[in-house]
mmCIF file of N, CA, C and O in Angstrom:
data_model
loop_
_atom_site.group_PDB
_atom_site.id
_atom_site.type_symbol
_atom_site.label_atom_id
_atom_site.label_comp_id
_atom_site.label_asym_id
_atom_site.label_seq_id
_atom_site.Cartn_x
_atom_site.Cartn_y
_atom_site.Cartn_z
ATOM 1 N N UNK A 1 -15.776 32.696 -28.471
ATOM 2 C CA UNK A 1 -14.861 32.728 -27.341
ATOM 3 C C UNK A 1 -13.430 32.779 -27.877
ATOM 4 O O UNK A 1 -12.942 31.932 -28.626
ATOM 5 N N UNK A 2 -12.796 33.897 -27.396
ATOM 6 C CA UNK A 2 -11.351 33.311 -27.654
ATOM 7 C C UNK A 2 -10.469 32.457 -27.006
ATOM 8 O O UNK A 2 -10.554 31.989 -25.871
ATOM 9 N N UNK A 3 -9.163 32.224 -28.297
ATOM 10 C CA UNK A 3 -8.606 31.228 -27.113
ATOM 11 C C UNK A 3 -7.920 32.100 -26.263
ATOM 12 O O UNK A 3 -7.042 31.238 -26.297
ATOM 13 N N UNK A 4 -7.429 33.023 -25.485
ATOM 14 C CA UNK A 4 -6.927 33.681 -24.328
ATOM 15 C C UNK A 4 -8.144 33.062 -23.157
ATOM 16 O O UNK A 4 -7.759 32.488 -22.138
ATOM 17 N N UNK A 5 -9.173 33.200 -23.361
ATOM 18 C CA UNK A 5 -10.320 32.746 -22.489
ATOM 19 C C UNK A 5 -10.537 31.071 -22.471
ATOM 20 O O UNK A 5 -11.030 30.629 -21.433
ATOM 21 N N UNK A 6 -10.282 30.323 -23.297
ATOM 22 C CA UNK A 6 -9.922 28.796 -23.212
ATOM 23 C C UNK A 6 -9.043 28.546 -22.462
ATOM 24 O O UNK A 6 -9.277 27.908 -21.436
ATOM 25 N N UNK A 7 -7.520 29.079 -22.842
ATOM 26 C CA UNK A 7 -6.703 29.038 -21.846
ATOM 27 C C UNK A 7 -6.787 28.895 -20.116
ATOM 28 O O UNK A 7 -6.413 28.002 -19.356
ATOM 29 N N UNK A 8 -7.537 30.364 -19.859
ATOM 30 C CA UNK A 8 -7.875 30.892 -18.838
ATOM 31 C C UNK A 8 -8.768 29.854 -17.941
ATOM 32 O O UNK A 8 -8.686 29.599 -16.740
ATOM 33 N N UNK A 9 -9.541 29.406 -18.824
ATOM 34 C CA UNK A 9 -10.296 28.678 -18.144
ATOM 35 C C UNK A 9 -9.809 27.203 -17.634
ATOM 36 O O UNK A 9 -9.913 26.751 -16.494
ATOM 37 N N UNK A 10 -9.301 26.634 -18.683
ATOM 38 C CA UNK A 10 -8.202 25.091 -18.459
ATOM 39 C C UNK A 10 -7.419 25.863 -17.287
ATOM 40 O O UNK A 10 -7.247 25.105 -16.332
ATOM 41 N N UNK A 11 -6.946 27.025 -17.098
ATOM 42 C CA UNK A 11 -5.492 26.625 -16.000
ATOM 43 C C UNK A 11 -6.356 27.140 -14.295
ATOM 44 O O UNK A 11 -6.094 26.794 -13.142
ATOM 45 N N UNK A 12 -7.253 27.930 -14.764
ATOM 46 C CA UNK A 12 -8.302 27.746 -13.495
ATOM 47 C C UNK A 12 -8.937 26.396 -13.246
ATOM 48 O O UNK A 12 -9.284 26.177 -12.086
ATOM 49 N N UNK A 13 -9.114 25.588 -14.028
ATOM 50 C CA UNK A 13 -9.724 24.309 -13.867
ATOM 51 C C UNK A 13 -8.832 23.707 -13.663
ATOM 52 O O UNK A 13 -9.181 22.829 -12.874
ATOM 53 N N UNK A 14 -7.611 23.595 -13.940
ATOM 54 C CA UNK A 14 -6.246 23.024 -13.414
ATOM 55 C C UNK A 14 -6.375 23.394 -11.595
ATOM 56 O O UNK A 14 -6.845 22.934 -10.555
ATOM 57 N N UNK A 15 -5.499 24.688 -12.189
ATOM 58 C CA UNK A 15 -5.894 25.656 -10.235
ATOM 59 C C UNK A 15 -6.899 24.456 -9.161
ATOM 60 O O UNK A 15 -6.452 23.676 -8.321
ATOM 61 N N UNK A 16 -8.153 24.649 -9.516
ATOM 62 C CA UNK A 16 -9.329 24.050 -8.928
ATOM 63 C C UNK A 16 -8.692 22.222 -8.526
ATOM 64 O O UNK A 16 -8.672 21.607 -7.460
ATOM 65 N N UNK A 17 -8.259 21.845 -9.884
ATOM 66 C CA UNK A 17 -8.169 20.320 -9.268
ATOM 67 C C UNK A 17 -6.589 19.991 -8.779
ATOM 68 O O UNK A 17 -6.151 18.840 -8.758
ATOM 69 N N UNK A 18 -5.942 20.959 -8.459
ATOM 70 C CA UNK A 18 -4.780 20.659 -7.775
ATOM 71 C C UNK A 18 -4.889 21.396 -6.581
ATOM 72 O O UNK A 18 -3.889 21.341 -5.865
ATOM 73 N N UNK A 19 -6.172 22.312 -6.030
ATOM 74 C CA UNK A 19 -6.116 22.902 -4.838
ATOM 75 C C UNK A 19 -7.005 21.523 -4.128
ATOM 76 O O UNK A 19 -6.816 21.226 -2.949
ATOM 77 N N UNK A 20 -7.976 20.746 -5.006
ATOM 78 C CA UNK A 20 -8.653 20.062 -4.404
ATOM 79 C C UNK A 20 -8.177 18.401 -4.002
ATOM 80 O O UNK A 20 -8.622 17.618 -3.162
ATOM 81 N N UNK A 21 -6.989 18.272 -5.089
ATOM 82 C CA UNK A 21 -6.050 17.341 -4.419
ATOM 83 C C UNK A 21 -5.313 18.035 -3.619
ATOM 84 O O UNK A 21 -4.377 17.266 -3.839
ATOM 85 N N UNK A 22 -4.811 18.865 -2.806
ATOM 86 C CA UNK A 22 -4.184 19.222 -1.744
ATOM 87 C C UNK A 22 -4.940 19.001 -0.594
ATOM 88 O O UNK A 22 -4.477 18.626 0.483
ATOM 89 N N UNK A 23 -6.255 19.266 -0.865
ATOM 90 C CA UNK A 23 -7.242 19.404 0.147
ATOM 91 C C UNK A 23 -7.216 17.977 0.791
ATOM 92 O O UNK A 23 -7.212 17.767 2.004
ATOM 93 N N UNK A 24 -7.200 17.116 -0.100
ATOM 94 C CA UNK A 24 -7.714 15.284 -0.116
ATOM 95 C C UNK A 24 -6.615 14.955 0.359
ATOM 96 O O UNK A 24 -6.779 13.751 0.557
ATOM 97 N N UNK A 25 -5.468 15.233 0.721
ATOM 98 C CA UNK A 25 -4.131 14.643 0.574
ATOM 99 C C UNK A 25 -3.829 15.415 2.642
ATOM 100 O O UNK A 25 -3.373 14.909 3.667
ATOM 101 N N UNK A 26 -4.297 16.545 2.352
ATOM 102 C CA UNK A 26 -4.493 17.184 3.671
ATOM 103 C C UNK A 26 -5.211 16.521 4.649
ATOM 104 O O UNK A 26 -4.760 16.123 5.723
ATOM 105 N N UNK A 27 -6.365 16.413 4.236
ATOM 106 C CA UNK A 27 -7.543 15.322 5.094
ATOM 107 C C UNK A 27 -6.925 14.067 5.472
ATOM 108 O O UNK A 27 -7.220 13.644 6.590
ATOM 109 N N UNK A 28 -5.923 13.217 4.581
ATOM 110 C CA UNK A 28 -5.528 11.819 4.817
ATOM 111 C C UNK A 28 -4.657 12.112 5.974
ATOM 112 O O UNK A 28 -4.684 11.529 7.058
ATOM 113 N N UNK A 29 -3.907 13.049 5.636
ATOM 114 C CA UNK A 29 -2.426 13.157 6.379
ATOM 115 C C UNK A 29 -2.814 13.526 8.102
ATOM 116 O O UNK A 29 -2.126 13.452 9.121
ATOM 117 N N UNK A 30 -4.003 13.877 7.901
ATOM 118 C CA UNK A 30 -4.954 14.411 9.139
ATOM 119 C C UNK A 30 -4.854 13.612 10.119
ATOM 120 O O UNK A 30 -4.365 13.779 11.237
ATOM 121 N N UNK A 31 -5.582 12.301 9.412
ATOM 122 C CA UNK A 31 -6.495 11.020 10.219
ATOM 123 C C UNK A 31 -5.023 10.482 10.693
ATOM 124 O O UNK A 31 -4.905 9.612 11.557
ATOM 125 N N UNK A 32 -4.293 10.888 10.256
ATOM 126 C CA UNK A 32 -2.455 10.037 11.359
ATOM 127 C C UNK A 32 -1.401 11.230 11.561
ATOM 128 O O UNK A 32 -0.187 11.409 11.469
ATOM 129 N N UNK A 33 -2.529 11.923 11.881
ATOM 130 C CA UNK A 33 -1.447 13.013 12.773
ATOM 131 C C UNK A 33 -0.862 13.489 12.104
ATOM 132 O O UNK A 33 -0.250 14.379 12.694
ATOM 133 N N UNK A 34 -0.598 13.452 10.974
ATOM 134 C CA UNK A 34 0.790 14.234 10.334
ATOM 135 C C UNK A 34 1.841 13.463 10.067
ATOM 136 O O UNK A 34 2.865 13.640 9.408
ATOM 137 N N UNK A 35 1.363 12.469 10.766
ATOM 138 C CA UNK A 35 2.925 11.208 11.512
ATOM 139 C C UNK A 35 3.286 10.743 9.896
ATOM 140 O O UNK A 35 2.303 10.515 9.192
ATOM 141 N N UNK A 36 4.353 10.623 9.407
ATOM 142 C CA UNK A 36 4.687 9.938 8.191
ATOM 143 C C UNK A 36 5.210 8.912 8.398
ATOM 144 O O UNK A 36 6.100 8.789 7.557
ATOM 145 N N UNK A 37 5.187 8.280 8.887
ATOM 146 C CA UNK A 37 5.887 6.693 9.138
ATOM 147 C C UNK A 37 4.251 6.053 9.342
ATOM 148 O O UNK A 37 3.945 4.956 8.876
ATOM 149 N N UNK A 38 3.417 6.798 10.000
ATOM 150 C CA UNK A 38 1.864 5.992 9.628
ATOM 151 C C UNK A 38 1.191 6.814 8.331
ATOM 152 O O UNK A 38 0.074 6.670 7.836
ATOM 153 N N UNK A 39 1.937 7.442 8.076
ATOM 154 C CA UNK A 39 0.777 7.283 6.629
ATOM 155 C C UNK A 39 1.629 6.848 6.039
ATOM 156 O O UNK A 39 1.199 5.695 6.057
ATOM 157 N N UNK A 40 2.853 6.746 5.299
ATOM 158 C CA UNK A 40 3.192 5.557 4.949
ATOM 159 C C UNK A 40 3.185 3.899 4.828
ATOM 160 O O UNK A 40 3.556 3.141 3.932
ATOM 161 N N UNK A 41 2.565 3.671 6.202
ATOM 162 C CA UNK A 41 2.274 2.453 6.728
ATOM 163 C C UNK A 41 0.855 2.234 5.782
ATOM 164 O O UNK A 41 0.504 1.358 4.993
ATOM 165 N N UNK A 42 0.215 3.536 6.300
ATOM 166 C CA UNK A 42 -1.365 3.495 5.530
ATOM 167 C C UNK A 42 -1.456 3.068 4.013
ATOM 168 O O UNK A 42 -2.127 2.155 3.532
ATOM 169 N N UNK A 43 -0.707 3.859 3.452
ATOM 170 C CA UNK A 43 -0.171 3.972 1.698
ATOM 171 C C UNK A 43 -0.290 2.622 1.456
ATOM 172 O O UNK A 43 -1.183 2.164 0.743
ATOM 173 N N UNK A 44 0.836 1.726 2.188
ATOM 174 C CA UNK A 44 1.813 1.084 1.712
ATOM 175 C C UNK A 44 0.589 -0.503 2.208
ATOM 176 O O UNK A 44 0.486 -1.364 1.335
ATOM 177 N N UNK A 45 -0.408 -0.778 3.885
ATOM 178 C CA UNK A 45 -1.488 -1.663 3.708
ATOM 179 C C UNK A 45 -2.234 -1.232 1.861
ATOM 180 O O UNK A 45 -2.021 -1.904 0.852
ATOM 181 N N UNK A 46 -2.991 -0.099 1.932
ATOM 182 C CA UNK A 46 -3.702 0.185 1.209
ATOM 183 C C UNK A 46 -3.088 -0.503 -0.045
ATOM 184 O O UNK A 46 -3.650 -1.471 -0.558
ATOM 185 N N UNK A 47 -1.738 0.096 -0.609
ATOM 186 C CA UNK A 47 -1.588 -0.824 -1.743
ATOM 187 C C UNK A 47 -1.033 -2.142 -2.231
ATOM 188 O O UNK A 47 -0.572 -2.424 -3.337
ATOM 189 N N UNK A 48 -1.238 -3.135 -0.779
ATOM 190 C CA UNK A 48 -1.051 -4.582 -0.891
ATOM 191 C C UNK A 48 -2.553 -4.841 -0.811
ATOM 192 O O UNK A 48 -2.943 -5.858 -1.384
ATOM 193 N N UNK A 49 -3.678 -3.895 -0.039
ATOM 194 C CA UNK A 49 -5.162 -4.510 -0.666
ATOM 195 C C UNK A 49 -5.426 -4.270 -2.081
ATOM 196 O O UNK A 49 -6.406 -4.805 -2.600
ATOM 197 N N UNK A 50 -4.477 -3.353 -2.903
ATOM 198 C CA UNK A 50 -5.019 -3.046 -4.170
ATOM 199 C C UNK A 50 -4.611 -4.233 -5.104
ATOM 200 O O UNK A 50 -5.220 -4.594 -6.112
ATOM 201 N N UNK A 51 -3.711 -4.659 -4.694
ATOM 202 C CA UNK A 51 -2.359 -5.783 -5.583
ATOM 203 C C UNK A 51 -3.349 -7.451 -5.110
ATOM 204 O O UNK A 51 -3.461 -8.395 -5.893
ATOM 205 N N UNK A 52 -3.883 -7.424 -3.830
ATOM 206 C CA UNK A 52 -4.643 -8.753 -3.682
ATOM 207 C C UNK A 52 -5.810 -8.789 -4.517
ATOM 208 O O UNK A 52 -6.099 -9.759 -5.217
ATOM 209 N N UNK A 53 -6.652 -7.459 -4.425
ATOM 210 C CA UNK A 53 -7.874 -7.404 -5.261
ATOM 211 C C UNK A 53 -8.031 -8.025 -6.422
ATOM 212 O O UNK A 53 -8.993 -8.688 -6.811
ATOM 213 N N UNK A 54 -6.070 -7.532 -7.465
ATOM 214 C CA UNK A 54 -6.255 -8.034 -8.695
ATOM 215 C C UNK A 54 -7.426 -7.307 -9.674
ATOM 216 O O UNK A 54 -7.933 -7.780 -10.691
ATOM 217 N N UNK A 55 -7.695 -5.961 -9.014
ATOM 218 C CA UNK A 55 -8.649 -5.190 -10.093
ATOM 219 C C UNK A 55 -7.099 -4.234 -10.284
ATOM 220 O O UNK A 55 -7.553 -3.145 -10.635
ATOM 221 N N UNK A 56 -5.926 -4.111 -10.249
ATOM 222 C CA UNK A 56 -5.320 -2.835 -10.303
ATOM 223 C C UNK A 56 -3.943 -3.562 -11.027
ATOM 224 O O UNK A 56 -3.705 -4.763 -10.899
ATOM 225 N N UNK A 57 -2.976 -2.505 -11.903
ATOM 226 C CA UNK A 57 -1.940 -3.225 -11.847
ATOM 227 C C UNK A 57 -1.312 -2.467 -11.856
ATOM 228 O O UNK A 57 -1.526 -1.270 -12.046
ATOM 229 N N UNK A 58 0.031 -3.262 -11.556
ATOM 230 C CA UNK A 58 1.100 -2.063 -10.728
ATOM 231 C C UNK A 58 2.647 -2.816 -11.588
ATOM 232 O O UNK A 58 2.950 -3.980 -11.850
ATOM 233 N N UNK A 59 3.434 -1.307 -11.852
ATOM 234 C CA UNK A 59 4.488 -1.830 -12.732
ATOM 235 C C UNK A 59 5.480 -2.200 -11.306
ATOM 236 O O UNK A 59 5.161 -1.834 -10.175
ATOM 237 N N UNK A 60 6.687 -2.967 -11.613
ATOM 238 C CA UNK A 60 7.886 -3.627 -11.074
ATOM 239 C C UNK A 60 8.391 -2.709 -11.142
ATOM 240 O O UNK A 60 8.212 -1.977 -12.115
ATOM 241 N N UNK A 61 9.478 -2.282 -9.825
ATOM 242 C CA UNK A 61 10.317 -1.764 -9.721
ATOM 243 C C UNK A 61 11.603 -2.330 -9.893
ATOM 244 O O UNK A 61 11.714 -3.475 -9.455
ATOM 245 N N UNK A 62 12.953 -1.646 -10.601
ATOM 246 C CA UNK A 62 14.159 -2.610 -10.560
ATOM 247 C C UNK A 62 14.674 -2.963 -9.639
ATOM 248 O O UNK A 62 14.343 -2.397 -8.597
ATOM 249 N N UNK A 63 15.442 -3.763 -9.582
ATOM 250 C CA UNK A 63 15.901 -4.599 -8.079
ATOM 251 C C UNK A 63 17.112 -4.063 -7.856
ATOM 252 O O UNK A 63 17.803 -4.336 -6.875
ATOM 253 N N UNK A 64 17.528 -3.011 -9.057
ATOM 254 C CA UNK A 64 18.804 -2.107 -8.733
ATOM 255 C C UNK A 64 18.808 -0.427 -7.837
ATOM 256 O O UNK A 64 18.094 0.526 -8.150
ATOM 257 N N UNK A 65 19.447 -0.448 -7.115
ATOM 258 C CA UNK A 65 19.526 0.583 -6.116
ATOM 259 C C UNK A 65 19.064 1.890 -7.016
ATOM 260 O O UNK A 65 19.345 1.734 -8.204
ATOM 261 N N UNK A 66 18.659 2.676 -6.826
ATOM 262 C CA UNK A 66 18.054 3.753 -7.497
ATOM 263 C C UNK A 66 19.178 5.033 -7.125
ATOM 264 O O UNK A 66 19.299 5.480 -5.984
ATOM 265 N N UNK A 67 20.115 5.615 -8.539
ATOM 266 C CA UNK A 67 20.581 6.561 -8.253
ATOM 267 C C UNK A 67 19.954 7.969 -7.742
ATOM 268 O O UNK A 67 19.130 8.350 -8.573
ATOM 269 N N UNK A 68 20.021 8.476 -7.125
ATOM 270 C CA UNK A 68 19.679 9.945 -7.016
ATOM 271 C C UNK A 68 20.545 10.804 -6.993
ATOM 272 O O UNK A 68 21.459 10.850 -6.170
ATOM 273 N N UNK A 69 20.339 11.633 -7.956
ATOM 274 C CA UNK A 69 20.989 12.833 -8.386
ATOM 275 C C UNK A 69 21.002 13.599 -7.995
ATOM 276 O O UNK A 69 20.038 14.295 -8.318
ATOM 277 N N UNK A 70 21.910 14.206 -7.063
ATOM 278 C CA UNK A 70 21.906 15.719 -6.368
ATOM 279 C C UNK A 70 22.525 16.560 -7.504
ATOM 280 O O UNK A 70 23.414 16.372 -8.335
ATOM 281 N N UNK A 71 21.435 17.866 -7.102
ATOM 282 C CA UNK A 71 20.960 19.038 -7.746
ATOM 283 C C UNK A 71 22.121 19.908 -7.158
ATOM 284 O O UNK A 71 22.542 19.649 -6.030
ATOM 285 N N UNK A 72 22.647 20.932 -7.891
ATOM 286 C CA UNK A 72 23.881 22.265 -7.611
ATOM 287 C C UNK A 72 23.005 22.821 -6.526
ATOM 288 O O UNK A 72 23.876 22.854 -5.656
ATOM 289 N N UNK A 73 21.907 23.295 -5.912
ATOM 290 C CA UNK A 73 21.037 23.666 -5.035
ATOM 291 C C UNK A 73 22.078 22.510 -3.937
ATOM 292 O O UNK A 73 22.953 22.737 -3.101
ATOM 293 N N UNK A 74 21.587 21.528 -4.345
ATOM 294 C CA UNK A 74 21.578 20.408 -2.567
ATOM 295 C C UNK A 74 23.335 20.616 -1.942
ATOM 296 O O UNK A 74 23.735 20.718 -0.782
ATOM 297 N N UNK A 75 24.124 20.623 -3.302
ATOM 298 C CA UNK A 75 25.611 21.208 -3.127
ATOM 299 C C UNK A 75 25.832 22.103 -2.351
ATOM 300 O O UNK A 75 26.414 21.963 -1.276
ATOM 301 N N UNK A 76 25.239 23.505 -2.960
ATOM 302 C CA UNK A 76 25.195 24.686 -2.399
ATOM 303 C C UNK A 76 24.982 24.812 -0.827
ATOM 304 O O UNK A 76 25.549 25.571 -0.040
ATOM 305 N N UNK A 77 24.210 24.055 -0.645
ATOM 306 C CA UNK A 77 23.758 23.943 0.648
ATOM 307 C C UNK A 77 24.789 23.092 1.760
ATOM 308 O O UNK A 77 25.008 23.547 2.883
ATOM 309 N N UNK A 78 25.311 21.952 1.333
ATOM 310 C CA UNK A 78 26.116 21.791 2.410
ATOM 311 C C UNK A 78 27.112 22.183 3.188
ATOM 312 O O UNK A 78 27.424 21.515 4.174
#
């Protein structure tokens, strides 16, 4: 086999598992309408049952305001 055909095959198998997380992510967003303030809500129960379980661990976020960096795009635009 060559590698042109290894390649080929990893970024189709890529392809495959990022069409099939779209799919899964589609289905969730389904069951609440679309509504993002309840799937957020959903997210956000779901991962205080993950944090009680104590099977999962989850890093700290800083307690400092998080810069965000606007992009020459977001400029452009106003």
């Amino acid at each position: 086999m060559e590698d042109r055909e290894i390649i080929e095959n990893e970024e189709n198998a890529e392809c495959e598992i990022v069409k099939e997380v779209r799919e899964i992510r589609h289905k969730i967003s389904a069951r609440f309408d679309h509504d993002v303030g309840r799937l957020v809500a959903h997210y956000q129960a779901l991962e205080e049952k993950m944090r009680q379980s104590g099977k999962y661990k989850f890093a700290e976020l800083s307690s400092e305001d998080p810069k965000i960096l606007e992009s020459a795009d977001t400029k452009a635009s106003d």
